[in-house]
Coordinates of C-alpha atoms in Angstrom, one line a residue:
X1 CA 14.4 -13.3 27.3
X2 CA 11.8 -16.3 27.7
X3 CA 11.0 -17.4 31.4
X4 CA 11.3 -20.7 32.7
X5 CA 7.5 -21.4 33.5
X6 CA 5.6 -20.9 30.2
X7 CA 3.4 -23.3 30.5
X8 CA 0.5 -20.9 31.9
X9 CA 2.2 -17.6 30.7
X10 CA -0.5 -17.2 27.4
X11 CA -3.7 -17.9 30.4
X12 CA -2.5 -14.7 32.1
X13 CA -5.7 -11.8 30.8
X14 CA -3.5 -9.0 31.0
X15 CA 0.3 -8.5 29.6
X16 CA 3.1 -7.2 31.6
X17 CA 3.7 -3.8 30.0
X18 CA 7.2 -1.8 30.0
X19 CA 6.9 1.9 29.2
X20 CA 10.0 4.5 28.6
X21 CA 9.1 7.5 27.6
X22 CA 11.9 10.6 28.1
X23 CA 8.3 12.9 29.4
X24 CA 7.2 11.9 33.1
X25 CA 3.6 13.2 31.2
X26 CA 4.0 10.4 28.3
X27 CA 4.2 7.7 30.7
X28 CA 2.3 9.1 33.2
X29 CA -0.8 9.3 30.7
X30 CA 0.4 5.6 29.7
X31 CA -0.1 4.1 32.8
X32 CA -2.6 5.8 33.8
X33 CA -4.7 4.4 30.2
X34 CA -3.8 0.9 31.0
X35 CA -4.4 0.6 35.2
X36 CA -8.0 2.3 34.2
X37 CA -8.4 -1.0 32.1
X38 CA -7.2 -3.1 34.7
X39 CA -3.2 -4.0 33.6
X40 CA -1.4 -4.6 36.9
X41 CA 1.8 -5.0 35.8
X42 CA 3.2 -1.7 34.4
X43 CA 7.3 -0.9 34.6
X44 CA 8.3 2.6 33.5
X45 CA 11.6 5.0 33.0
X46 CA 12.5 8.5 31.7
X47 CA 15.7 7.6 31.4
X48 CA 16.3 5.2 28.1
X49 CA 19.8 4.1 29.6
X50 CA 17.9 2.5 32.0
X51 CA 15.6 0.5 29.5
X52 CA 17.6 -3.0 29.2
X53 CA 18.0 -3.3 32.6
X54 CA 14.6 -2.8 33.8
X55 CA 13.4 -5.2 30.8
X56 CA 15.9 -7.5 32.0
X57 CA 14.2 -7.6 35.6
X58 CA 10.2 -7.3 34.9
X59 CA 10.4 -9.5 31.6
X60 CA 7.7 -7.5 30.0
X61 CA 5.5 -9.1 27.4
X62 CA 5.2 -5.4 25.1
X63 CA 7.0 -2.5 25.1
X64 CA 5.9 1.2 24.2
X65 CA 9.0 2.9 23.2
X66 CA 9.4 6.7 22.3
X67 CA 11.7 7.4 19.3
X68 CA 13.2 10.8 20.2
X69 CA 14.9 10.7 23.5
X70 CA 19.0 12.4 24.7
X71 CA 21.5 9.9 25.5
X72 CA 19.8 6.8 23.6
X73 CA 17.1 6.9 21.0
X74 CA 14.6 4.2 20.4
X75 CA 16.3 2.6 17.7
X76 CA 19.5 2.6 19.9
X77 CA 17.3 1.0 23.0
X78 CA 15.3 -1.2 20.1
X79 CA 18.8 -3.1 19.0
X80 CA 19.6 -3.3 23.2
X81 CA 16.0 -5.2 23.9
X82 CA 16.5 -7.6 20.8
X83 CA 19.9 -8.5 21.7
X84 CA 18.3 -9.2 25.2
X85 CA 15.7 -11.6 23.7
X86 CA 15.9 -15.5 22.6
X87 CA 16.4 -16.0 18.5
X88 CA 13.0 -16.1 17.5
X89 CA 11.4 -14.8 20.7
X90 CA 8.5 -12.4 19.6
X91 CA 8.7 -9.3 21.2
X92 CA 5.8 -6.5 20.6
X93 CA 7.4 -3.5 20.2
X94 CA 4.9 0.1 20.4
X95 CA 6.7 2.8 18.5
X96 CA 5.3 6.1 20.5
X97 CA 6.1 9.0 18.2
X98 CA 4.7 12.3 16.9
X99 CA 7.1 12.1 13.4
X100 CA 4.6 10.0 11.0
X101 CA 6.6 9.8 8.2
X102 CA 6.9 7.1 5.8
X103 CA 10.9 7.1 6.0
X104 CA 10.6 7.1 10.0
X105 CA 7.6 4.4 10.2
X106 CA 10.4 2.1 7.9
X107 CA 13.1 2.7 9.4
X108 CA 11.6 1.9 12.8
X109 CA 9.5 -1.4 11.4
X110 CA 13.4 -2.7 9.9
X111 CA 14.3 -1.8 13.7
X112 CA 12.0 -4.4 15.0
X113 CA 9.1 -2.3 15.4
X114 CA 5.5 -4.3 15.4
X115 CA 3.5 -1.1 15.8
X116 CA 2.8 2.2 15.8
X117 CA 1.1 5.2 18.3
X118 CA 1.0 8.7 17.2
X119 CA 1.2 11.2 19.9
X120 CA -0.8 13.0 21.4
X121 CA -2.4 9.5 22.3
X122 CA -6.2 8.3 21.5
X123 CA -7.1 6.2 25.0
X124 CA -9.3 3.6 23.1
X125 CA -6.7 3.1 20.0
X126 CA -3.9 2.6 22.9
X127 CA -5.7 -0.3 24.7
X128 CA -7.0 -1.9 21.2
X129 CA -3.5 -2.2 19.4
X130 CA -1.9 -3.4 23.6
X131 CA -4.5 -6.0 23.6
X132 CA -4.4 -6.8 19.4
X133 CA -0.4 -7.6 20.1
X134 CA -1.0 -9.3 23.7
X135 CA -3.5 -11.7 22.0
X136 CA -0.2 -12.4 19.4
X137 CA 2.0 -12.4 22.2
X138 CA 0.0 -15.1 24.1
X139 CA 0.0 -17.6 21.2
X140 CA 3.6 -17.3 20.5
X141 CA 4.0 -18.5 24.1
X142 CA 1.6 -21.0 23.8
X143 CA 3.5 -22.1 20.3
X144 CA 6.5 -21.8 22.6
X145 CA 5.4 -23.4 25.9
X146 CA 4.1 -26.3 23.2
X147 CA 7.3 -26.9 21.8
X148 CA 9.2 -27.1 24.8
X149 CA 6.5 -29.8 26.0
X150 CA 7.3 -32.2 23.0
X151 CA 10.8 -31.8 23.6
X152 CA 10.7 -32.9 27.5
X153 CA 8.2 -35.9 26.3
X154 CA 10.4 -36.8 23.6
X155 CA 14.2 -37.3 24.0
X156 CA 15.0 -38.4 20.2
X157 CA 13.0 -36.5 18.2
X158 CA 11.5 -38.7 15.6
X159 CA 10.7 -37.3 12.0
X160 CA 7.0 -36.5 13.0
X161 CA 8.2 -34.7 15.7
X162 CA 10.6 -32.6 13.3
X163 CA 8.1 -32.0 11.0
X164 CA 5.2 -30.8 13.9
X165 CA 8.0 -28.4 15.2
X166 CA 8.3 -26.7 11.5
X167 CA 4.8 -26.3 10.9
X168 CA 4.8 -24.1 14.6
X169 CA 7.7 -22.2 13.5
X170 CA 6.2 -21.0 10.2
X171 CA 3.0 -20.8 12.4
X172 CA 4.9 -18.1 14.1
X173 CA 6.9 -16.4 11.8
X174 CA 3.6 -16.1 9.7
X175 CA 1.6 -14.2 12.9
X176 CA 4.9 -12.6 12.9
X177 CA 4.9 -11.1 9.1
X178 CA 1.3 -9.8 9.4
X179 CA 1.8 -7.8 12.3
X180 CA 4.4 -6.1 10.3
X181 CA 2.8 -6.3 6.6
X182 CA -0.2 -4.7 9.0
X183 CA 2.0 -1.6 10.1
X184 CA 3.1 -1.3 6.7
X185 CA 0.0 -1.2 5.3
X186 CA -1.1 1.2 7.6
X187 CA 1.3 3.5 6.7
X188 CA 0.8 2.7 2.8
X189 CA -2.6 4.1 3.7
X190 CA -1.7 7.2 4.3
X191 CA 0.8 7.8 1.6
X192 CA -1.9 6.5 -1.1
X193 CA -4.6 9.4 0.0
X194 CA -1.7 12.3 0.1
X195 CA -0.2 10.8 -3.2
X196 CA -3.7 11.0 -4.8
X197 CA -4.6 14.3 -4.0
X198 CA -1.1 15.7 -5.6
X199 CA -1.6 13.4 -8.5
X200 CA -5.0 14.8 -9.0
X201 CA -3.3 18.4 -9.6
X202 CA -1.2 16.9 -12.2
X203 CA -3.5 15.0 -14.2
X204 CA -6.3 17.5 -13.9
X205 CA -4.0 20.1 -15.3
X206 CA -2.2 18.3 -17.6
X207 CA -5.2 17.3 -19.4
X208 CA -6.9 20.9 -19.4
X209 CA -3.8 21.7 -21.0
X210 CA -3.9 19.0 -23.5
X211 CA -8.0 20.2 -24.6
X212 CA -6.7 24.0 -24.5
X213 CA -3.8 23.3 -27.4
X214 CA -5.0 24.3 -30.9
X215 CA -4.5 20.6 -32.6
X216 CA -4.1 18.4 -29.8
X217 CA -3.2 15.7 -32.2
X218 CA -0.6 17.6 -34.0
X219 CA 1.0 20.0 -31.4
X220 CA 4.5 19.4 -30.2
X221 CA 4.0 20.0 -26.4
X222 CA 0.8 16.9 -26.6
X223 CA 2.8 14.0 -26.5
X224 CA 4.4 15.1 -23.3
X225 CA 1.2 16.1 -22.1
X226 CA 0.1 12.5 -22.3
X227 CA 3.0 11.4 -21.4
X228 CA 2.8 13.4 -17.6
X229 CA -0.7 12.1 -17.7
X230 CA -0.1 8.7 -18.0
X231 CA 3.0 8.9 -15.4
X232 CA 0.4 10.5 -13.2
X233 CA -2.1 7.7 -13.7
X234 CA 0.7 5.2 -13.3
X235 CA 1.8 6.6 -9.9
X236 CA -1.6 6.5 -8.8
X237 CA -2.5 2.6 -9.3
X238 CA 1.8 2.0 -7.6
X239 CA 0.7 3.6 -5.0
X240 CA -2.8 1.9 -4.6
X241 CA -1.0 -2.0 -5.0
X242 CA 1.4 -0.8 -2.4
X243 CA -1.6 -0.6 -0.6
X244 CA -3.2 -3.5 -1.7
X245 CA 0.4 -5.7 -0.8
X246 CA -0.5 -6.7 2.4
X247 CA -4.6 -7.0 1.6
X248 CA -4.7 -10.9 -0.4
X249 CA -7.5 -10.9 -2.7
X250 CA -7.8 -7.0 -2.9
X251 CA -7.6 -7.0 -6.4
X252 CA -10.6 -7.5 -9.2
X253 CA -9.6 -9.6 -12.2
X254 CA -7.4 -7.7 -14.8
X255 CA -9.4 -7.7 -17.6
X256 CA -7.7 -5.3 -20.1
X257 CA -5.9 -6.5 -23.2
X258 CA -2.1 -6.3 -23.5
X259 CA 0.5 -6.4 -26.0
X260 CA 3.4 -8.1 -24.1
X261 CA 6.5 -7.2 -26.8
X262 CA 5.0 -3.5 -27.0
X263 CA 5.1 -3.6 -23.0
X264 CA 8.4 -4.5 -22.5
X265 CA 9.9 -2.3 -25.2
X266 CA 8.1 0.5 -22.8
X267 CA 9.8 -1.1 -19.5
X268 CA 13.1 -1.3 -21.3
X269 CA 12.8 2.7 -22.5
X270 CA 11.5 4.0 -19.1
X271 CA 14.5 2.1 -16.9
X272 CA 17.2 3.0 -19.8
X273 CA 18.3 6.6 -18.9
X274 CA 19.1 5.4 -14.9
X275 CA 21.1 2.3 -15.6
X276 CA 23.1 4.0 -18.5
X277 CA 23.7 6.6 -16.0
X278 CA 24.5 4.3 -13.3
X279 CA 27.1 2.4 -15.6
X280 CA 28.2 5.6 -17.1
X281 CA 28.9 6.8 -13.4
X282 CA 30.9 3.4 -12.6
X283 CA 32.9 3.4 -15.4
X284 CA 31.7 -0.4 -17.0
X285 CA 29.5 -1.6 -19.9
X286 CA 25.9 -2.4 -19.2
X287 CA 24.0 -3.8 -22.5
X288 CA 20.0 -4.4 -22.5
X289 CA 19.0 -6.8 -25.6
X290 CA 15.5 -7.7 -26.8
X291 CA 14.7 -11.4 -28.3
X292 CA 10.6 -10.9 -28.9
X293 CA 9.2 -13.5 -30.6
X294 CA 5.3 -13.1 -32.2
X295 CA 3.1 -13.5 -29.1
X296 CA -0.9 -13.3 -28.5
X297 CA -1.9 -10.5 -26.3
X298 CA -2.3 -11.2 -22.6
X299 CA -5.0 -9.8 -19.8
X300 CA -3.8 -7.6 -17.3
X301 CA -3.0 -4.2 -15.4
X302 CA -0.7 -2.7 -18.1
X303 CA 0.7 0.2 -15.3
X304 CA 1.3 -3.5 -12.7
X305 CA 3.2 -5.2 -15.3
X306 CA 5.1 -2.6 -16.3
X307 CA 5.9 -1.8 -12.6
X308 CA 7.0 -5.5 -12.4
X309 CA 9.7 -5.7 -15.0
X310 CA 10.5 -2.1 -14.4
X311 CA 11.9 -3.7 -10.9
X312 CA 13.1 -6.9 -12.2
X313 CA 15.2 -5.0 -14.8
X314 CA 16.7 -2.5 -12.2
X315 CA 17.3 -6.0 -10.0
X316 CA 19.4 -7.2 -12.8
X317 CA 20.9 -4.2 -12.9
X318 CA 21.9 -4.2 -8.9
X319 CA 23.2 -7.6 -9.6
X320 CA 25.7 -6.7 -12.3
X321 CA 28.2 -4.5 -10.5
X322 CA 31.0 -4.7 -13.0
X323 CA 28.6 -4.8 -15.6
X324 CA 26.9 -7.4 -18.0
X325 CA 23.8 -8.0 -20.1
X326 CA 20.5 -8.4 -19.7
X327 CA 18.1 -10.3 -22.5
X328 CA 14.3 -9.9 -22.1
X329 CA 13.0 -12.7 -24.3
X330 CA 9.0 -13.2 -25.5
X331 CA 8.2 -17.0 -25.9
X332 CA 4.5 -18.2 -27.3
X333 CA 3.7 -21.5 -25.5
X334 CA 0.6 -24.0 -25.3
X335 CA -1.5 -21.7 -22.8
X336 CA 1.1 -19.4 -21.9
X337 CA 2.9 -16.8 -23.1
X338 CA 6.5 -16.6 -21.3
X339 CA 8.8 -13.9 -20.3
X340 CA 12.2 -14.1 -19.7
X341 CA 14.9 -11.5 -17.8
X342 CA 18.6 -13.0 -17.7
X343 CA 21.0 -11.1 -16.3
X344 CA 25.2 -12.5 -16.7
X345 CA 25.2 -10.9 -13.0
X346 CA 26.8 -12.8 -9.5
X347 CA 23.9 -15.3 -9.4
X348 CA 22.5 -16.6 -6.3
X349 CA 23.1 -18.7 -3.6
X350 CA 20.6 -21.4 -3.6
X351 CA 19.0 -20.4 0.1
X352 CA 18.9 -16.7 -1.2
X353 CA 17.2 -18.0 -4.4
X354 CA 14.6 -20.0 -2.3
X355 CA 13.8 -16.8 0.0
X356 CA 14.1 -14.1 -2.4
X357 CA 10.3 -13.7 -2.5
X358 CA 9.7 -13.5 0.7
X359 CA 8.6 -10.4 1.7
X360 CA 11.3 -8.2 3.8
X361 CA 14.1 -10.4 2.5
X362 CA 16.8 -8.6 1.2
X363 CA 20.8 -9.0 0.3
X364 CA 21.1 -5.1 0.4
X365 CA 21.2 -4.1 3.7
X366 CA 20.4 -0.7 4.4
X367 CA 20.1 -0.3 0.5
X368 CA 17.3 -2.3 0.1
X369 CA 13.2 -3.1 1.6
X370 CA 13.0 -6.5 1.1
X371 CA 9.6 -5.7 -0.7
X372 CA 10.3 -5.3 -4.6
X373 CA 10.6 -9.0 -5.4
X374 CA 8.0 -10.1 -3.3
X375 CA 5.8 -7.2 -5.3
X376 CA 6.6 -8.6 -8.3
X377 CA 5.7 -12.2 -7.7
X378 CA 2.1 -10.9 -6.0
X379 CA 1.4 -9.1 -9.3
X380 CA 2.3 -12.2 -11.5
X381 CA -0.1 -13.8 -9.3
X382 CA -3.2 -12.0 -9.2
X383 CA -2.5 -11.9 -13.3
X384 CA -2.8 -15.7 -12.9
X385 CA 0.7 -16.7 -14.0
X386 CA 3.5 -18.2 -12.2
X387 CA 7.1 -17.3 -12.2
X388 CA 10.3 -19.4 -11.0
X389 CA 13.6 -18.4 -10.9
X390 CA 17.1 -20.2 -12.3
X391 CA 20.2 -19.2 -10.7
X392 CA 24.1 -20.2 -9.8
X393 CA 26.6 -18.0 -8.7
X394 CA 28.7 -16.8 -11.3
X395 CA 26.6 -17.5 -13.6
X396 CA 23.7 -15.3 -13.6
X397 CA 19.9 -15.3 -12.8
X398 CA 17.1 -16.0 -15.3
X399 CA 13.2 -14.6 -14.2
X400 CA 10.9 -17.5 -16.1
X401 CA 7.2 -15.6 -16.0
X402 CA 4.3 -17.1 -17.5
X403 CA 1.0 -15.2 -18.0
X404 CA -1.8 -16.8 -19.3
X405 CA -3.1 -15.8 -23.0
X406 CA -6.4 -13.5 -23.3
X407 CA -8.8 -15.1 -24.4
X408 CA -11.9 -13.2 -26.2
X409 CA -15.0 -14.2 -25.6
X410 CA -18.8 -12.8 -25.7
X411 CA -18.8 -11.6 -22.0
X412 CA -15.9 -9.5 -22.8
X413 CA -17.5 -6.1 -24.0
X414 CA -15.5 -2.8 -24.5
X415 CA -16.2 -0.2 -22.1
X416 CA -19.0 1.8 -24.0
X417 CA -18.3 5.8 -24.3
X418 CA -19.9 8.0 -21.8
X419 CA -22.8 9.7 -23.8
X420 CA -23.5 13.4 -23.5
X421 CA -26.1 14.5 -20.6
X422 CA -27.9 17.9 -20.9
X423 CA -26.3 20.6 -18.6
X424 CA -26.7 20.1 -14.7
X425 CA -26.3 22.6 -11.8
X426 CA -23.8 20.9 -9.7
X427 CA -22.2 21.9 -6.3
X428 CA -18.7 20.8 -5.8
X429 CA -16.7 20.7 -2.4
X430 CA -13.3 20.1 -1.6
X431 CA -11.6 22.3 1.1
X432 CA -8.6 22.7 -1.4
X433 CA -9.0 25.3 -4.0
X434 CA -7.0 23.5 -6.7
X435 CA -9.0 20.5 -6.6
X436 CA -12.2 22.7 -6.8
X437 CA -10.6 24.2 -9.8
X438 CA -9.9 21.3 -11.2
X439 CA -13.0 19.5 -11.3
X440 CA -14.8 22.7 -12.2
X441 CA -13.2 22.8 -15.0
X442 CA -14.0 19.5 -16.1
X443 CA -17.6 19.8 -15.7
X444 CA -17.6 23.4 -17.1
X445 CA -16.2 21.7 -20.3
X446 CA -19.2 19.9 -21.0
X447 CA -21.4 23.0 -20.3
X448 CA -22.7 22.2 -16.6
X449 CA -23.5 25.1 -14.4
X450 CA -20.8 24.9 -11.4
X451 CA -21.0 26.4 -8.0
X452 CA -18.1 25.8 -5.5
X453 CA -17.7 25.4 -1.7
X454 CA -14.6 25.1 0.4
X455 CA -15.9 23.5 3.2
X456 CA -18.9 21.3 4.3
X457 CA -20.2 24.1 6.0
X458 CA -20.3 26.6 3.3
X459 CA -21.9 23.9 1.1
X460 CA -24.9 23.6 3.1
X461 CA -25.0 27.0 3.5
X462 CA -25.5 27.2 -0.3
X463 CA -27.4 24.3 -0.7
X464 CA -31.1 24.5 -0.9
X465 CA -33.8 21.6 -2.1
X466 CA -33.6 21.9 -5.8
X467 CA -31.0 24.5 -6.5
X468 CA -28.6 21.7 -7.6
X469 CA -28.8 18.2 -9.7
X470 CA -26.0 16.7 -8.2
X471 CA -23.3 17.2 -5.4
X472 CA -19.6 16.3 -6.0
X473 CA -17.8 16.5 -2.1
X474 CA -14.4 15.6 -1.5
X475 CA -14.1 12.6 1.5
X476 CA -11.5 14.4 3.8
X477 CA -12.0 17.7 4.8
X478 CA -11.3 20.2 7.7
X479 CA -14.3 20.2 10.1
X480 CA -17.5 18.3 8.5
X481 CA -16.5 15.1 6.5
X482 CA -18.0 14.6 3.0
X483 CA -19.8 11.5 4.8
X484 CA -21.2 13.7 7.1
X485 CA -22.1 16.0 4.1
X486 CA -23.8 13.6 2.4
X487 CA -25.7 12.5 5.0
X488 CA -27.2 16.4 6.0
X489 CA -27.8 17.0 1.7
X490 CA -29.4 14.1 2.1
X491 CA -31.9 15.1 4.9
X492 CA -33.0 17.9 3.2
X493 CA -33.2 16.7 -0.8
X494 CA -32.9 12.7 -1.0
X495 CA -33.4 12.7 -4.6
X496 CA -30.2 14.7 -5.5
X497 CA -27.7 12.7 -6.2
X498 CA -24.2 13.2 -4.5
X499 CA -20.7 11.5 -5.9
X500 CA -18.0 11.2 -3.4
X501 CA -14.3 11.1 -4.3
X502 CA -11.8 10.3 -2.4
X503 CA -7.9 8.9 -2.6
X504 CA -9.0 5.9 -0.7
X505 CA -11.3 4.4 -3.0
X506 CA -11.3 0.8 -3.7
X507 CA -9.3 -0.2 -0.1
X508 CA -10.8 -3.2 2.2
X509 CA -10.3 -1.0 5.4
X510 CA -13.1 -0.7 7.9
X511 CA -13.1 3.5 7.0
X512 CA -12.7 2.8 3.2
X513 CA -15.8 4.4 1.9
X514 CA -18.1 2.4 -0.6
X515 CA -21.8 3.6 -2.4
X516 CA -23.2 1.6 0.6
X517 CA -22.5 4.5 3.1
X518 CA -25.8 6.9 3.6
X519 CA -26.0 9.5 1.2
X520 CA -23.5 8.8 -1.3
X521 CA -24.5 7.5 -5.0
X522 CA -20.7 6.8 -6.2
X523 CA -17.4 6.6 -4.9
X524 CA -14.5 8.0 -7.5
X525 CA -11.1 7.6 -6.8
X526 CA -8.6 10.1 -7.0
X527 CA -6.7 11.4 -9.5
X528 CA -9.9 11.7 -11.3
X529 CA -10.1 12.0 -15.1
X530 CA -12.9 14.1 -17.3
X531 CA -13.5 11.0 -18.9
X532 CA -14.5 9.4 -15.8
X533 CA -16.2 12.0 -14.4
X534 CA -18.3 12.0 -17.5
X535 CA -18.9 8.8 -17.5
X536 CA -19.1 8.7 -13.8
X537 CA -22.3 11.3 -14.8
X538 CA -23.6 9.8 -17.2
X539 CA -24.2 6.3 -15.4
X540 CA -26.6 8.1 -12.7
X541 CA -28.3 9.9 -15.4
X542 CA -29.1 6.2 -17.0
X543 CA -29.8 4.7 -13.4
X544 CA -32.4 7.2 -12.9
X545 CA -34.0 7.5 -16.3
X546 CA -32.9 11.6 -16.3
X547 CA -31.4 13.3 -13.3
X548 CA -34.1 15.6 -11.3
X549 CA -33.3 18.9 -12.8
X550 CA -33.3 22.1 -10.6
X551 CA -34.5 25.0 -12.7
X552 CA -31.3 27.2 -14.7
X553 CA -31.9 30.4 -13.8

């Protein structure tokens, strides 16, 4: 639904806004945020059976759209206002909704969402993300109004002309993508925090566990131990490069070293019991081989590559539905060490082999996000290999990946041990008990004096200048913040170290917290380990020559 005069249409300062909303107070509250800020073209219903006319007749340039409405939802009124629009045509779409979870902020974004506002509405964060997508809206018109200005100039296009068009078009779909990798990342966000916080219960008391069994090395119930405790610490970095997808260059350089056969050997055990079901289930064979070959080790993010053949063998898997084999090969080359993954599956179709890494491609409708290949070929990547991919139909698909060999060298040094510090009185706050608990415990291991506090509140309330040689504060709490925390210790004792930890660590966003922020010494993400905490401990101890003891009663 492009109009006819685009020439000037990106010049206009504000957009023409369509709100439907089934509460009169919704778009009341709406409108009454974006006249206050100058929009003066603002169309409106209560009645979502109403919605494609009325975008039909304004041509609005975004649309806030409530999810939950009778007669028509806003995926229903979503599919009308995209059938409405020209192929390509980017539409901003403002999903207004109080449900916030991750399955609803999908489903809605593979609906044509662009965005996202979570009722009850913040008046700044509305007019920022309006004008963020107007400013996208205005140079796909201008892309638009562009195009359509060669074409009257130009008759015949000439091969120039071809190629200047599909450099705009990838122009656009590329503004396009990020809008939605944004809103996905977003929500990632959120998940990573909550995620982290659970994970911390089950690390923290899965290693207690494992220091409270008589021969830790011996007992029966250990190995399982460490094997929760490495799933845990696994789940923790997925969820943080699901994070870090739509963030390029998030990443530091993967510096530990690998043994490639022994990974894959783990990647074929972990994915074995769910397609052997899966093929048990559908009645047909299924057969994983392994051709290693004597490799050198490699440098990487063991948990990221494991994550990234774990997917490619469950790919294969999805590809074989009468069944098949799959053969993960380990090949030493001049630089290089290279993985393969055949599959005897369907193949591909050379224009679904060529956008197979794209990210929110898929071949699996509902089934599928469009996300796990394109994960995979951003962790090869940032490992500094490449991967290509053979495939015909009928006669299977082959995953080349080549990862660069480690190379040791004087600068790499192993991480030294954390040394043991003399006892410290230390203060620790999290508003949730178990968390407390768990970090108490830690420290109370290695013979510190610990004093908890459920809120930011109580901790000052317990805090005096010199009762305590450090301050551990969660970041997200009820009522005062462990920033803010920080920042009030800090008034009244600035020597007295204080760690922060927090299941955001380590992002790029604007609120990510970093050792920069007044107040805090470290940052430590969550699920935290006694190891690190230790060590964590014993690096301010070094810094500082010897922590300013407060006297042990």
């Amino acid at each position: 639904m492009e109009q006819t005069s685009l020439t000037n249409e990106h010049e206009r300062q504000f957009p023409r806004v369509l709100v439907i909303d089934d509460e009169p107070a919704n778009v009341l509250l709406a409108k009454r945020i974006l006249t206050k800020a100058g929009y003066d073209s603002i169309g409106s219903t209560t009645d979502p059976r109403e919605a494609a006319k009325l975008f039909a007749e304004t041509g609005p340039d975004i649309v806030l759209l409530d999810l939950q409405m009778p007669h028509l939802s806003g995926f229903d009124v979503m599919e009308q206002l995209r059938s409405l629009t020209e192929p390509g045509e980017f539409l901003p779409i403002i999903v207004l909704t109080a449900d916030i979870t991750p399955q609803t902020k999908l489903r809605a974004l593979s609906g044509g969402a662009t965005d996202f506002l979570t009722k009850p509405f913040d008046h700044a964060e509305v007019l920022q993300r309006v004008q963020n997508l107007w400013r996208t809206r205005q140079l796909h018109l201008e892309l638009v109004a562009y195009r359509r200005d060669l074409e009257q100039l130009v008759g015949e296009r000439t091969a120039d002309l071809r190629d200047a068009l599909r450099k705009l078009e990838e122009t656009q779909k590329h503004v396009i993508e990020q809008e939605r990798l944004h809103a996905f990342g977003t929500m990632a966000s959120g998940v990573t925090h909550d995620f982290n916080n659970a994970l911390s219960v089950i690390l923290g008391f899965s290693e207690i566990a494992l220091q409270e069994l008589d021969d830790p090395d011996t007992h029966p119930v250990a190995p399982h131990l460490r094997t929760i405790m490495t799933a845990a610490l696994d789940g923790a970095a997925m969820v943080n490069r699901l994070r870090d997808f739509y963030r390029p260059g998030g990443r530091e350089e993967p510096r530990a070293v690998i043994d490639l056969n022994a990974l894959v050997e783990q990647a074929a055990g972990i994915t074995k019991p769910k397609w052997s079901s899966q093929a048990r289930a559908k009645s047909i064979e299924i057969e994983l081989r392994t051709k290693l070959n004597k490799v050198p080790p490699i440098s990487g993010d063991a948990a990221e590559l494991r994550e990234a053949l774990t997917n490619l063998i469950f790919n294969a898997v999805d590809a074989m539905p009468d069944g098949g084999e799959i053969t993960l090969r380990t090949v030493e080359e001049l630089a290089d060490v290279r993985l393969e993954i055949s599959d005897t599956g369907t193949g591909m179709p050379e224009e679904v082999r060529r956008r197979c890494l794209e990210p929110f491609f898929t071949t699996k409708g509902e089934l599928g996000t469009g996300l796990g290949l394109a994960m995979v070929y951003g962790t090869i990547e940032r490992h500094g290999g490449k991967m290509e991919i053979e495939s015909e139909p009928g006669r299977g698909t082959t995953f080349l990946i080549r990862l660069p060999k480690h190379l040791a060298t004087s600068q790499v040094k192993a991480q030294s041990e954390a040394h043991a510090v003399q006892p410290l009185s230390i203060l620790v706050v999290d508003d949730q008990p178990v968390l407390c608990e768990i970090v108490a415990a830690y420290l109370m291991k290695d013979s510190h004096v610990v004093e908890v506090a459920q809120s930011g509140e109580e901790a000052l309330a317990k805090f005096e200048p010199g009762a305590f040689d450090l301050v551990i504060t969660d970041h997200v709490m009820a009522g005062m913040s462990g920033l803010e925390l920080a920042a009030r210790i800090k008034e009244q004792s600035p020597l007295t170290p204080v760690f922060l930890l927090t299941g955001y660590a380590d992002t790029q966003s604007d609120t990510a917290p970093t050792a920069e922020h007044e107040g805090i010494d470290q940052v430590l993400g969550k699920p935290i380990s006694q190891i690190d905490l230790r060590k964590a401990i014993t690096r301010i101890s070094s810094d500082e020559g010897e922590v300013a003891r407060a006297p042990v009663a």
